[in-house]
Coordinates of C-alpha atoms in Angstrom, one line a residue:
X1 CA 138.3 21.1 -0.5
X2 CA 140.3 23.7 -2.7
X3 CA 138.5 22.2 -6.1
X4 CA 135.2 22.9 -4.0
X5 CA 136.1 26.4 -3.0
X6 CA 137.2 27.3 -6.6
X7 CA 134.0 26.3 -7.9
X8 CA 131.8 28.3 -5.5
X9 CA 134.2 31.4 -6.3
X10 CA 133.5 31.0 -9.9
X11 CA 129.7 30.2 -9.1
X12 CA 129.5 33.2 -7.2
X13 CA 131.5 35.5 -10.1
X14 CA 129.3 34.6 -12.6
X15 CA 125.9 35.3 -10.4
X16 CA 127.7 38.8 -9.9
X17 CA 128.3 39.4 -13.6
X18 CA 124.8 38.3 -14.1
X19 CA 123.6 40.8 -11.7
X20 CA 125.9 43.8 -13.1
X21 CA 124.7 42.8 -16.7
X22 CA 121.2 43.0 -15.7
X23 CA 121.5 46.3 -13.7
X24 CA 122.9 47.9 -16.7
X25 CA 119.1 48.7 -17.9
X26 CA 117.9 49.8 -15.2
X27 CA 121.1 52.4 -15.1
X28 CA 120.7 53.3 -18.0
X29 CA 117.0 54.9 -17.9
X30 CA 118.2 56.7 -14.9
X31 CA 121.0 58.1 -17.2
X32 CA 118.8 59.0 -20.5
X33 CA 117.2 61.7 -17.9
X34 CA 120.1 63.7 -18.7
X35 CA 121.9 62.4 -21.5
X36 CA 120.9 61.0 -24.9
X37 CA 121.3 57.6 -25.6
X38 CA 124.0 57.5 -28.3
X39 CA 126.2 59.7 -25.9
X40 CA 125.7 57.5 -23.3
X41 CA 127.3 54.9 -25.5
X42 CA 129.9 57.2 -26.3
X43 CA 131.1 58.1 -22.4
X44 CA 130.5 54.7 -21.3
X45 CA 132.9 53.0 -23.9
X46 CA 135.5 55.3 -24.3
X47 CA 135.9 55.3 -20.5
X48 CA 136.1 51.3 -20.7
X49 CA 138.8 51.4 -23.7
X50 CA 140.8 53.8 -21.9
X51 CA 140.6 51.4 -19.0
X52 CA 141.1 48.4 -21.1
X53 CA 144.0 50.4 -22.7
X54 CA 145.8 50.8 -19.0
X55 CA 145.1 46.9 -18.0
X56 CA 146.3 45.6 -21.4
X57 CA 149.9 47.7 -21.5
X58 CA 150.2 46.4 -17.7
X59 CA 150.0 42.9 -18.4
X60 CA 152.8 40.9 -17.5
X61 CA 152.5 38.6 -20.2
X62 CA 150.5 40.3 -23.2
X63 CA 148.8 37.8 -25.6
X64 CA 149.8 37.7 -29.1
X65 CA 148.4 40.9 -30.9
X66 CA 146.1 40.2 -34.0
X67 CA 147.8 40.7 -37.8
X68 CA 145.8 43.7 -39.7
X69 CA 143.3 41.2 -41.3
X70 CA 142.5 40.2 -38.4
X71 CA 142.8 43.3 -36.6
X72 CA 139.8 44.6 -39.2
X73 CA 137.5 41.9 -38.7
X74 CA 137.6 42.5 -34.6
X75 CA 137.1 46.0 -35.4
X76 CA 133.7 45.1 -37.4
X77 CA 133.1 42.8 -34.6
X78 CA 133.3 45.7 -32.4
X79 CA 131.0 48.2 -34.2
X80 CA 128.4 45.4 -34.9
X81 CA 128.2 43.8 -30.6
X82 CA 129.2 47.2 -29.5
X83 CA 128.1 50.5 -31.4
X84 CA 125.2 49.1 -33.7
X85 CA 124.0 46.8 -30.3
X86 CA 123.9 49.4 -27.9
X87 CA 122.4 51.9 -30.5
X88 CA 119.3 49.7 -30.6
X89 CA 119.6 48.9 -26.9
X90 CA 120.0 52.6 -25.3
X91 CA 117.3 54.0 -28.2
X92 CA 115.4 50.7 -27.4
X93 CA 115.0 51.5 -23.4
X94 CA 114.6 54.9 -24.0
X95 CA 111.5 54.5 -25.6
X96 CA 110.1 51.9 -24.3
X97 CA 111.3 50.1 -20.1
X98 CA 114.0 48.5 -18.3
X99 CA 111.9 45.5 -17.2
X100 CA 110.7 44.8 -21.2
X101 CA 114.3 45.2 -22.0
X102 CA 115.2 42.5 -19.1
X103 CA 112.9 40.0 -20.0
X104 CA 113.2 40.7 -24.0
X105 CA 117.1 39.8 -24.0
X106 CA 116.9 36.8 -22.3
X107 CA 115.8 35.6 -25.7
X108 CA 118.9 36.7 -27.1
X109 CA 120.8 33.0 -26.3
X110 CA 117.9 31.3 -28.1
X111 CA 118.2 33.5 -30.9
X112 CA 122.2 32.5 -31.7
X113 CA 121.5 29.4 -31.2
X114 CA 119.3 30.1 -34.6
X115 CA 121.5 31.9 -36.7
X116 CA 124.3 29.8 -35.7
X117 CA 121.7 27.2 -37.0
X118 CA 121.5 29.0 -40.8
X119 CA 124.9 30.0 -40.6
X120 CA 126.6 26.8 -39.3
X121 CA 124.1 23.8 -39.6
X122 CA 124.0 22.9 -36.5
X123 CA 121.4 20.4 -35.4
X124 CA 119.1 21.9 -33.8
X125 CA 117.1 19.2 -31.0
X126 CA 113.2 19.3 -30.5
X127 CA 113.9 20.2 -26.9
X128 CA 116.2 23.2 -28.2
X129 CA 113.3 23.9 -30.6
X130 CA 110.6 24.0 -28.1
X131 CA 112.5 26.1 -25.8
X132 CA 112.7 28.8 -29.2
X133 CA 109.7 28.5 -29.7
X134 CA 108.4 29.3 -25.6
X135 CA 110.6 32.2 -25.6
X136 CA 109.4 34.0 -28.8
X137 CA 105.6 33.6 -27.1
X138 CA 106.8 34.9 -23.9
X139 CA 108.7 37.9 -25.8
X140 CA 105.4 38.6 -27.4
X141 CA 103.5 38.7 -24.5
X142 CA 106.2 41.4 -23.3
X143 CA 105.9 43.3 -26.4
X144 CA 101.7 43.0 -26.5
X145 CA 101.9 44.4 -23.2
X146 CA 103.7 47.5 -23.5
X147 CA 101.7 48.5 -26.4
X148 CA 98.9 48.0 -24.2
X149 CA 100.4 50.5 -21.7
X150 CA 103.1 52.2 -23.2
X151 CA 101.4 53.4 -26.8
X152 CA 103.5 53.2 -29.4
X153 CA 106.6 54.4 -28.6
X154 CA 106.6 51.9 -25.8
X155 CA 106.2 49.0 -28.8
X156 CA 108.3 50.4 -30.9
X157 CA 111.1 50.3 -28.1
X158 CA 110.3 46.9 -27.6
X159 CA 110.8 46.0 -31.1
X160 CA 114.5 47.8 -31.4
X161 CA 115.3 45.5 -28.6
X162 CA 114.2 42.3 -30.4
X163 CA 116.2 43.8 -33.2
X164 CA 119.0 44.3 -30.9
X165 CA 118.9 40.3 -30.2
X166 CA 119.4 39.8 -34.0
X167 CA 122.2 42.2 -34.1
X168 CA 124.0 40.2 -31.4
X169 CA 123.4 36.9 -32.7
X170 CA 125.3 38.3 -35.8
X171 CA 128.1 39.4 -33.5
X172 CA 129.0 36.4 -31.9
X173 CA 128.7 34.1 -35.2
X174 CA 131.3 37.2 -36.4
X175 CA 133.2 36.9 -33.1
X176 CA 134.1 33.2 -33.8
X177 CA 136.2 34.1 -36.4
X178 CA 137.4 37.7 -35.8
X179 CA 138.7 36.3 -32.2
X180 CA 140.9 33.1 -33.0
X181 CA 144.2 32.8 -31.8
X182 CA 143.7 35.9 -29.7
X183 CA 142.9 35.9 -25.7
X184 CA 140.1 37.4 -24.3
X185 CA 141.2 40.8 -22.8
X186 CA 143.0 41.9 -26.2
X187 CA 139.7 40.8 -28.2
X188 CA 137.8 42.9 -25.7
X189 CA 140.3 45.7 -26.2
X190 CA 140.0 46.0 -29.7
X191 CA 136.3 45.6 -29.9
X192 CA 135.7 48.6 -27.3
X193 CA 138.1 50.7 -28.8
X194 CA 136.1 50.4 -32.1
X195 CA 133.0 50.7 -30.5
X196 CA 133.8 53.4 -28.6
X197 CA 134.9 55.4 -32.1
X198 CA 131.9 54.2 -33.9
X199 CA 129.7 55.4 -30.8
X200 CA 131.7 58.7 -30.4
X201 CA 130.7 59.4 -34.4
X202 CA 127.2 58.4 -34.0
X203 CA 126.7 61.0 -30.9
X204 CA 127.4 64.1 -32.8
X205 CA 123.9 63.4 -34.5
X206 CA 122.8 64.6 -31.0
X207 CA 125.1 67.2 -31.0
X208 CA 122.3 70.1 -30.6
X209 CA 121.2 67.9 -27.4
X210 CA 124.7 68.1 -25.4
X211 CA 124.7 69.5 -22.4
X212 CA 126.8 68.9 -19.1
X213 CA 125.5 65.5 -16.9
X214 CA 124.7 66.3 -13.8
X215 CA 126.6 64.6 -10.9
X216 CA 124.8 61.5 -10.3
X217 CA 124.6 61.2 -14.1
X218 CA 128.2 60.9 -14.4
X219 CA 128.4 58.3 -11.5
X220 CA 126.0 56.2 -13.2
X221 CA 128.0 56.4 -15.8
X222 CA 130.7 55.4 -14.4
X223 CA 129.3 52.6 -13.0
X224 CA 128.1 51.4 -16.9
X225 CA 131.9 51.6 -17.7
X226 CA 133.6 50.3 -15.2
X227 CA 131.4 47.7 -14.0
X228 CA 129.2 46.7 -17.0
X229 CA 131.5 47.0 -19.6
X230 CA 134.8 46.1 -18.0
X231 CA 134.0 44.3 -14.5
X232 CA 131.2 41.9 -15.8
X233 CA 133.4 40.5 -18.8
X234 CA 136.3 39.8 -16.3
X235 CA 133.5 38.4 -14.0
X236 CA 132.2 36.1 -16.0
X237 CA 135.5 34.7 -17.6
X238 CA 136.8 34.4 -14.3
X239 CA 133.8 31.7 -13.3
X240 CA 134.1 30.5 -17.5
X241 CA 138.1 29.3 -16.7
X242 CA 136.3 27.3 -13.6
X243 CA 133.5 25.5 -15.3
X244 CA 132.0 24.6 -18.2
X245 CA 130.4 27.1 -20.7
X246 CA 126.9 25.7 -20.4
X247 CA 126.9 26.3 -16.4
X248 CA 128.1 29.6 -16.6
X249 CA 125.0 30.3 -19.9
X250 CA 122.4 28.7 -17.7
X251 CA 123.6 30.9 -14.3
X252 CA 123.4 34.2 -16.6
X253 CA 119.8 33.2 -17.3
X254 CA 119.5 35.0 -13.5
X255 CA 119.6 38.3 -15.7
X256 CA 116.1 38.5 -16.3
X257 CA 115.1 38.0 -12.6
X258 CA 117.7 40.2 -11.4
X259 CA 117.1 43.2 -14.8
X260 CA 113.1 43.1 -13.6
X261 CA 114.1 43.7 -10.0
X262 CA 116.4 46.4 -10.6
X263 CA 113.5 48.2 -12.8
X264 CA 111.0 48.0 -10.1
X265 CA 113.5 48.8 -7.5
X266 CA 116.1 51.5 -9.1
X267 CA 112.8 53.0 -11.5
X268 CA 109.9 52.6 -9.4
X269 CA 107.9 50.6 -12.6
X270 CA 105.3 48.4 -12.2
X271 CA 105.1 44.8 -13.5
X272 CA 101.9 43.9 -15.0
X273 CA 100.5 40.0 -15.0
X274 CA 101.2 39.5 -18.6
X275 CA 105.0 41.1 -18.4
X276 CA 105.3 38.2 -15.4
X277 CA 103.8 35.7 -17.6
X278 CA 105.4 36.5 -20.7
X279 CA 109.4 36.6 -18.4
X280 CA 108.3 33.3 -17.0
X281 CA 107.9 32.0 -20.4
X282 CA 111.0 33.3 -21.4
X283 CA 113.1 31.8 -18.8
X284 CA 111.4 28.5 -18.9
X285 CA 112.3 28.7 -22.5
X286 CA 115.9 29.1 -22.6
X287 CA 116.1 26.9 -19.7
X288 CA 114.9 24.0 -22.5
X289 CA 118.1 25.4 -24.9
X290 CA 120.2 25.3 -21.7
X291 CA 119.2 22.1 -20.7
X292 CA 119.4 20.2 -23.9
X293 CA 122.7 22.1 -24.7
X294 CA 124.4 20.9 -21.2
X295 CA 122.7 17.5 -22.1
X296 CA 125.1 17.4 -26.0
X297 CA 127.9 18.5 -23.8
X298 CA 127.5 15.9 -21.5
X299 CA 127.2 13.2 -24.2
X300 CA 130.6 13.1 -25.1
X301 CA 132.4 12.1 -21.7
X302 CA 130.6 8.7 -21.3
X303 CA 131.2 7.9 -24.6
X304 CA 135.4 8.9 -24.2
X305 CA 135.3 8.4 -20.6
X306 CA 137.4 11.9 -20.6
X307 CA 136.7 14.9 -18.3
X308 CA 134.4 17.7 -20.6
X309 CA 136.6 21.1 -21.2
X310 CA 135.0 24.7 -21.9
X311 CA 133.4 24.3 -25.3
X312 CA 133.6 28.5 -25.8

């Protein structure tokens, strides 16, 4: 009954992260009213290193801390998942809208799966394949539609964020290495700390733009701090120490769903047929990767007859 529980409980934290993760767009469109998007980067990560700061020096039983090799390469990590990421992302959403940006990144999965592909090798299935192949057709049925509406600003955004999925892709094959040895709240620590730097140093090119947020400004902000960048990743590896790393990839697939209802909802936009049919492209696509991926990690317990650990 208590193995039961626990897994509902780490079910029902990943669904939440999901649903944090996927406001985050939505919030942030709200924000670029008042603030430009490399300064939102800049408040919203250097209030989550602070915050990071404060939970790592009350830790109980602090991890090891990285040697200064090490320590650089988590730092690059950082700049690339965090300042050069959310660069694209913000500029991304600002020009084009939180529902292309939903549906776009849930190609994102499908896309590491391909670098990790050049980079490592790795087999890649014809299921996995097919499933690549449906989501980069749905994503251009997202893009071809906000040119239609948008112009080209609208398309242009579109593209930064399909950029932005290349960018991560190159952060977690980067992250593989940079994070060895070291837990997952002192990684995180180090990488927002250098993201936040690398963010503060991009916003001065906006420096003529600055002016005071307004109230609910800053409590959106807030909110893209303390629960996006800090409440979602301790979400989600809550439910990750429950269950295997494929159940908890296929549950975030909910982003989309939940990323187009918060732009409709929190932004008042419209979805058009072809964004519908181009998200449920998407999502039937990296439900293909997700599905043959939970299918390899399956493989391996009938052969051993041994339960299946977290594989990330």
């Amino acid at each position: 009954m208590d193995e039961r529980r626990g897994r509902v409980w780490a079910i029902c934290a990943v669904v939440a992260a999901a649903l944090v993760w996927s406001s985050s767009f939505a919030v942030t469109k709200q924000v670029l009213a008042d603030v430009g998007p490399l300064t939102i980067g800049a408040i919203r990560f250097t209030i989550a290193a602070g915050l990071l700061a404060v939970m790592v020096r009350m830790r109980r039983n602090p991890g090891a801390r990285p040697d200064a090799r090490q320590r650089r390469m988590i730092y690059l990590s950082g700049l690339l998942g965090i300042t050069a990421y959310f660069v694209l992302e913000n500029v991304g959403v600002e020009l084009a809208t939180a529902s292309d940006a939903s549906l776009i990144v849930a190609t994102y999965p499908l896309m590491t799966m391909l670098l990790e592909f050049v980079v490592f090798r790795t087999r890649m299935p014809l299921l996995r394949v097919g499933g690549v192949l449906l989501a980069t057709v749905g994503a251009f049925l997202v893009v071809r539609s906000g040119a239609e509406v948008g112009g080209s600003e609208r398309w242009l955004g579109d593209v930064l964020l399909l950029l932005g999925g290349l960018v991560w892709a190159g952060y977690n094959v980067l992250a593989k290495y940079a994070g060895r040895g070291q837990d997952s709240m002192n990684l995180t620590y180090y990488q927002t700390v250098a993201g936040a730097a690398g963010f503060l140093l991009a916003s001065c090119l906006e420096i003529g733009d600055w002016r005071a947020p307004g109230g609910t400004a800053w409590l959106l902000l807030a909110y893209l701090a303390v629960a996006c960048s800090v409440g979602g990743f301790l979400l989600y590896n809550y439910g990750l120490r429950r269950m295997t790393s494929s159940a908890a990839v296929n549950i975030l697939n909910l982003a989309p769903v939940f990323g187009v209802l918060g732009a409709v909802v929190i932004n008042g936009e419209t979805i058009r047929l072809p964004q519908v049919l181009g998200g449920a492209i998407i999502i039937a696509g990296v439900v293909l990767g997700v599905v043959e991926r939970r299918t390899d990690v399956e493989k391996p317990a009938v052969v051993e007859r041994a339960p299946v650990g977290e594989s990330a």
